[in-house]
Amino acid sequence: MAPVTNARVLFAAVPKDFPIPGETTVHDTTQTIDLDNVPLNGGFLIKTLVLSIDPYMRGRMRSPEQKSYSPPYTIGAPILGYGVSLVLRSENPDVAAGKYVYGTVPHQEYNIMPDMQGLTLLEKHPKLPWTVFVGAAGMPGAYNGSFSASGVNELCFQERPRTLAGKNSRTQKRRSSDWHLYFRQLTWFFQGETAFITTGAGPVGSMVIQLAKRDGLKVIASAGSDEKVKFMKEIGADVAFNYKTTSTREVLEREGPVDIYWDNVGGEILEAALDNANLYGRFLECGMISGYNTGQKGIKNLNQMFAKSLTMYGILVFRLQPKYDKEFYEVIPSALASGELKYSEDVSRGLETVGDVILRVQEGRNTGKAVVIVAEE
Amino acid sequence: MAPVTNARVLFAAVPKDFPIPGETTVHDTTQTIDLDNVPLNGGFLIKTLVLSIDPYMRGRMRSPEQKSYSPPYTIGAPILGYGVSLVLRSENPDVAAGKYVYGTVPHQEYNIMPDMQGLTLLEKHPKLPWTVFVGAAGMPGAYNGSFSASGVNELCFQERPRTLAGKNSRTQKRRSSDWHLYFRQLTWFFQGETAFITTGAGPVGSMVIQLAKRDGLKVIASAGSDEKVKFMKEIGADVAFNYKTTSTREVLEREGPVDIYWDNVGGEILEAALDNANLYGRFLECGMISGYNTGQKGIKNLNQMFAKSLTMYGILVFRLQPKYDKEFYEVIPSALASGELKYSEDVSRGLETVGDVILRVQEGRNTGKAVVIVAEE
């Protein structure tokens, strides 16, 4: 077969504020690939089926000098993101042609992967499309676990013993069963407590709302459109509001105080949550999208931390993933397929839409998990 | 005996920024008291010996509309603060004349107390002056415990089970021994880790330095004068620096990353600590004096919370005090008397100095614990 186009999304320039399609990222169709004959060098060739567009990607669109938890994208190279791909050819004994892999890949129609690092094999689900496996049953959904009993509890701390292995630490004298107990109890929450969940219509927030309700909490949830508010009510939020048209402070003053705050936004809403926190409140810092494009607003009332004996946990899903992957895939896809857990998707078609979808996600104009279908199988 | 002057320090006006002696507080000598005949109504008459001047007092100098963890001072009434007093007369069977009491009292030479609420009986120590009992062996010293194995661990959470008693909480099903384990492990730290301690020459910071060294941590400590730096080195800080003449960021970049941050200052130094935190770092938020007078600077890099999986604990000593008082007084005064723990005091004499000392504490011009000796016994 003659070479075919291997379209890609290149990182072209660091955005000044919001990422501009065609400037920050460029859809490039000049590259070709010979699918039958391209050398694999022991790796495997995959075809991109769906790509996930997520808020954190803005953080990778930066100058290489700036340090962060994820490496910066390289100017002139394809951007990277979570996706589901079909294996077309393989020289790797662990992954045969016809299998499906999930993980971070370059935004190209076809990729040659050297090995399975960062990738997971997925089984096709009879009732769920692949888009779900980059959303509610993918990385954002994995934050799910964060709110369940085996969740946040572990997020911050589970790797500490390993990180410190080799140091003369008190930890090493403890039995593993003690650690188990430790993790389980870390941010224990209580039936009857009140949770405030931001970006409640997104793939992370909407899962957190449902798990919080399952666990007997009163749920206050915010998002940026009336359509999103409607969805949050459908999935069980006791109080749902549009933060663009309703004062977050007023809602929290009336419906709070807040025992558990799930933060995906930062900024003024974080300040309102601090001022309306209950004594011994727990803040789960998962993201701060309000500042990703125009800079983080300074938080001026962190003195509430000691005034109210609050605890704030920074959580990052990929430090947890290796440990929970097995349980996650056993539990979550079937709960989504049965309708026990609900989800919402915002689907675009074609790799050429990626730049636009990235911008829409940063502006909060997506309703539900933003996914791009690049190709059918 | 004829009535005598009962001088007092009145709260006269809410400060615009820094509290101004003679404006914010006024030393008033117009009041008299008949020590022999003043009715006690079942209470007891005390003579103020020493008063403690602490950073948190600025927070009480506010308009009553503003909520905070401690009640505001009342315009026209004496300010309040920790002190040691001698009981002159008593109609209360629990506290006889000749005894000493510690706790929050109005800033007056003499006070009639209705009961022992908020007060503790103190035994005179053969080797320690009363000033120590409002400092290293008083409220600020009680933050000591915060850094020991039985310390911070409990600070944030120890009251939660009680607070939620009556709610249908999972907690109540747990055995108390589980809770014990929970508390102990909450902010466990590790030999060989690096702690950064601010206001390291003050009564809180200097105790934390010594306990951190005892527990095998590398200690970086900051304060605002070369004299304070000298003291921090004397008590064991591995790296001590004057933040007014040395860049905190540069020190932390060279000597960090920071596993444990003890924050008494907030503002830019907190931002520098966030940027130089180690993965899984723990931040102990005890105070933010940089913003008490001129407003809190907004913290713009809280995204480091999730980038580095940090945890931040807000701690407030008076929520812990009832539980630890006994252990504290058994352990700390003797360790101070023996020299095992070192302390530093900044002593003023006379109630009329209170307004000036308050200002000096807010400006960080005190070297060591600020105390006012009001009277000899």
mmCIF file of C-alpha atoms in Angstrom, chain A residues 67-69 148-149 155-161 163-164 167-171 173-174 177-179 181-182 184-193 215 259 270-271 278-282 285-288 292 296-316 319, chain B residues 67-69 149 155-161 163-164 167-171 173-174 177-179 181-182 184-193 215 253 259 270 274 278-282 285-288 292 296-316 319:
data_model
loop_
_atom_site.group_PDB
_atom_site.id
_atom_site.type_symbol
_atom_site.label_atom_id
_atom_site.label_comp_id
_atom_site.label_asym_id
_atom_site.label_seq_id
_atom_site.Cartn_x
_atom_site.Cartn_y
_atom_site.Cartn_z
ATOM 1 C CA LYS A 67 9.287 23.580 35.876
ATOM 2 C CA SER A 68 6.094 21.671 36.484
ATOM 3 C CA TYR A 69 4.846 18.191 37.230
ATOM 4 C CA SER A 148 -14.354 6.845 47.555
ATOM 5 C CA ALA A 149 -13.282 5.175 50.719
ATOM 6 C CA LEU A 155 -3.684 9.839 46.870
ATOM 7 C CA CYS A 156 -1.286 12.077 48.666
ATOM 8 C CA PHE A 157 0.557 9.606 50.730
ATOM 9 C CA GLN A 158 0.620 6.206 49.213
ATOM 10 C CA GLU A 159 3.993 6.578 47.615
ATOM 11 C CA ARG A 160 5.733 8.165 50.511
ATOM 12 C CA PRO A 161 7.099 5.002 52.062
ATOM 13 C CA THR A 163 9.900 7.352 47.942
ATOM 14 C CA LEU A 164 11.787 7.288 51.164
ATOM 15 C CA LYS A 167 16.317 6.438 54.375
ATOM 16 C CA ASN A 168 16.406 5.607 58.032
ATOM 17 C CA SER A 169 12.762 6.363 58.463
ATOM 18 C CA ARG A 170 10.400 5.504 61.242
ATOM 19 C CA THR A 171 7.950 4.336 58.652
ATOM 20 C CA LYS A 173 9.406 -0.108 61.198
ATOM 21 C CA ARG A 174 5.650 -0.110 60.752
ATOM 22 C CA SER A 177 -1.311 -3.288 57.898
ATOM 23 C CA ASP A 178 -0.725 -0.089 59.860
ATOM 24 C CA TRP A 179 -0.138 1.767 56.652
ATOM 25 C CA LEU A 181 -5.207 1.793 58.168
ATOM 26 C CA TYR A 182 -3.399 5.076 57.794
ATOM 27 C CA ARG A 184 -7.939 4.517 54.751
ATOM 28 C CA GLN A 185 -8.430 7.135 57.378
ATOM 29 C CA LEU A 186 -6.550 10.037 55.986
ATOM 30 C CA THR A 187 -9.376 12.171 54.750
ATOM 31 C CA TRP A 188 -12.231 10.172 56.026
ATOM 32 C CA PHE A 189 -15.492 11.948 55.543
ATOM 33 C CA PHE A 190 -18.776 11.567 57.284
ATOM 34 C CA GLN A 191 -22.354 10.954 56.338
ATOM 35 C CA GLY A 192 -24.273 14.156 56.752
ATOM 36 C CA GLU A 193 -21.329 16.375 55.937
ATOM 37 C CA ASP A 215 -21.745 8.095 50.426
ATOM 38 C CA ASP A 259 -16.804 20.202 55.173
ATOM 39 C CA LEU A 270 -11.378 28.823 46.383
ATOM 40 C CA GLU A 271 -11.404 32.020 48.456
ATOM 41 C CA ASN A 278 -16.482 24.442 58.444
ATOM 42 C CA LEU A 279 -14.101 23.822 61.326
ATOM 43 C CA TYR A 280 -11.836 20.891 60.384
ATOM 44 C CA GLY A 281 -12.850 21.139 56.723
ATOM 45 C CA ARG A 282 -10.859 19.205 54.131
ATOM 46 C CA GLU A 285 -6.901 20.446 45.406
ATOM 47 C CA CYS A 286 -7.252 18.746 42.067
ATOM 48 C CA GLY A 287 -6.933 21.651 39.655
ATOM 49 C CA MET A 288 -7.123 25.445 39.268
ATOM 50 C CA TYR A 292 -4.242 28.316 33.657
ATOM 51 C CA GLN A 296 -3.384 32.379 39.053
ATOM 52 C CA LYS A 297 -5.211 34.936 41.166
ATOM 53 C CA GLY A 298 -3.497 35.296 44.519
ATOM 54 C CA ILE A 299 -5.388 33.596 47.356
ATOM 55 C CA LYS A 300 -5.597 36.111 50.171
ATOM 56 C CA ASN A 301 -7.384 34.221 52.917
ATOM 57 C CA LEU A 302 -5.204 31.206 53.548
ATOM 58 C CA ASN A 303 -5.216 32.360 57.169
ATOM 59 C CA GLN A 304 -8.494 30.409 57.302
ATOM 60 C CA MET A 305 -6.270 27.313 57.269
ATOM 61 C CA PHE A 306 -5.318 27.845 60.897
ATOM 62 C CA ALA A 307 -8.381 29.856 61.909
ATOM 63 C CA LYS A 308 -10.531 26.803 61.082
ATOM 64 C CA SER A 309 -8.001 23.982 61.448
ATOM 65 C CA LEU A 310 -8.416 23.065 57.787
ATOM 66 C CA THR A 311 -6.420 20.493 55.887
ATOM 67 C CA MET A 312 -5.606 20.820 52.194
ATOM 68 C CA TYR A 313 -4.565 17.843 50.091
ATOM 69 C CA GLY A 314 -2.957 18.235 46.705
ATOM 70 C CA ILE A 315 -3.930 15.306 44.512
ATOM 71 C CA LEU A 316 -2.619 14.174 41.147
ATOM 72 C CA ARG A 319 0.784 9.216 40.995
ATOM 73 C CA LYS B 67 -15.497 36.983 61.841
ATOM 74 C CA SER B 68 -12.425 35.141 63.030
ATOM 75 C CA TYR B 69 -11.398 32.340 65.319
ATOM 76 C CA ALA B 149 5.558 12.690 67.491
ATOM 77 C CA LEU B 155 -3.767 19.146 66.058
ATOM 78 C CA CYS B 156 -6.054 19.233 63.105
ATOM 79 C CA PHE B 157 -8.084 16.185 63.751
ATOM 80 C CA GLN B 158 -8.298 15.329 67.368
ATOM 81 C CA GLU B 159 -11.620 16.979 67.919
ATOM 82 C CA ARG B 160 -13.303 15.722 64.833
ATOM 83 C CA PRO B 161 -14.837 12.596 66.328
ATOM 84 C CA THR B 163 -17.460 17.421 66.926
ATOM 85 C CA LEU B 164 -19.405 14.940 64.908
ATOM 86 C CA LYS B 167 -23.999 12.102 63.483
ATOM 87 C CA ASN B 168 -24.197 8.730 61.859
ATOM 88 C CA SER B 169 -20.525 8.677 61.088
ATOM 89 C CA ARG B 170 -18.299 5.842 60.093
ATOM 90 C CA THR B 171 -15.864 7.009 62.660
ATOM 91 C CA LYS B 173 -17.585 2.360 64.551
ATOM 92 C CA ARG B 174 -13.841 2.551 64.954
ATOM 93 C CA SER B 177 -7.008 2.473 69.453
ATOM 94 C CA ASP B 178 -7.439 2.937 65.723
ATOM 95 C CA TRP B 179 -7.891 6.634 66.236
ATOM 96 C CA LEU B 181 -2.845 5.233 65.455
ATOM 97 C CA TYR B 182 -4.479 7.627 63.029
ATOM 98 C CA ARG B 184 0.084 9.476 65.475
ATOM 99 C CA GLN B 185 0.665 8.978 61.808
ATOM 100 C CA LEU B 186 -1.025 11.952 60.329
ATOM 101 C CA THR B 187 1.956 14.095 59.528
ATOM 102 C CA TRP B 188 4.686 11.701 60.326
ATOM 103 C CA PHE B 189 8.059 12.980 59.339
ATOM 104 C CA PHE B 190 11.269 11.203 58.623
ATOM 105 C CA GLN B 191 14.823 11.354 59.805
ATOM 106 C CA GLY B 192 16.906 12.919 57.091
ATOM 107 C CA GLU B 193 14.117 15.090 55.790
ATOM 108 C CA ASP B 215 14.234 14.265 65.706
ATOM 109 C CA GLU B 253 16.984 26.313 45.971
ATOM 110 C CA ASP B 259 9.841 18.310 53.124
ATOM 111 C CA LEU B 270 5.141 30.824 51.685
ATOM 112 C CA LEU B 274 5.700 26.110 47.745
ATOM 113 C CA ASN B 278 9.661 18.382 47.780
ATOM 114 C CA LEU B 279 7.176 15.879 46.406
ATOM 115 C CA TYR B 280 4.782 14.926 49.233
ATOM 116 C CA GLY B 281 5.887 17.902 51.349
ATOM 117 C CA ARG B 282 3.862 18.832 54.412
ATOM 118 C CA GLU B 285 0.211 26.655 58.743
ATOM 119 C CA CYS B 286 0.564 28.206 62.168
ATOM 120 C CA GLY B 287 0.477 31.923 61.368
ATOM 121 C CA MET B 288 0.894 34.546 58.631
ATOM 122 C CA TYR B 292 -1.672 40.874 59.785
ATOM 123 C CA GLN B 296 -2.458 39.200 53.238
ATOM 124 C CA LYS B 297 -0.542 39.030 49.985
ATOM 125 C CA GLY B 298 -2.324 36.724 47.563
ATOM 126 C CA ILE B 299 -0.612 33.347 47.175
ATOM 127 C CA LYS B 300 -0.346 32.686 43.462
ATOM 128 C CA ASN B 301 1.267 29.274 43.282
ATOM 129 C CA LEU B 302 -1.080 27.019 45.208
ATOM 130 C CA ASN B 303 -1.110 24.895 42.065
ATOM 131 C CA GLN B 304 2.054 23.421 43.584
ATOM 132 C CA MET B 305 -0.331 21.637 45.982
ATOM 133 C CA PHE B 306 -1.353 19.176 43.296
ATOM 134 C CA ALA B 307 1.793 19.486 41.180
ATOM 135 C CA LYS B 308 3.778 18.109 44.130
ATOM 136 C CA SER B 309 1.086 16.220 46.053
ATOM 137 C CA LEU B 310 1.552 18.499 49.054
ATOM 138 C CA THR B 311 -0.530 18.505 52.197
ATOM 139 C CA MET B 312 -1.225 21.634 54.208
ATOM 140 C CA TYR B 313 -2.380 21.502 57.813
ATOM 141 C CA GLY B 314 -3.864 24.494 59.576
ATOM 142 C CA ILE B 315 -2.996 24.356 63.267
ATOM 143 C CA LEU B 316 -4.285 26.371 66.198
ATOM 144 C CA ARG B 319 -7.922 23.607 70.103
#
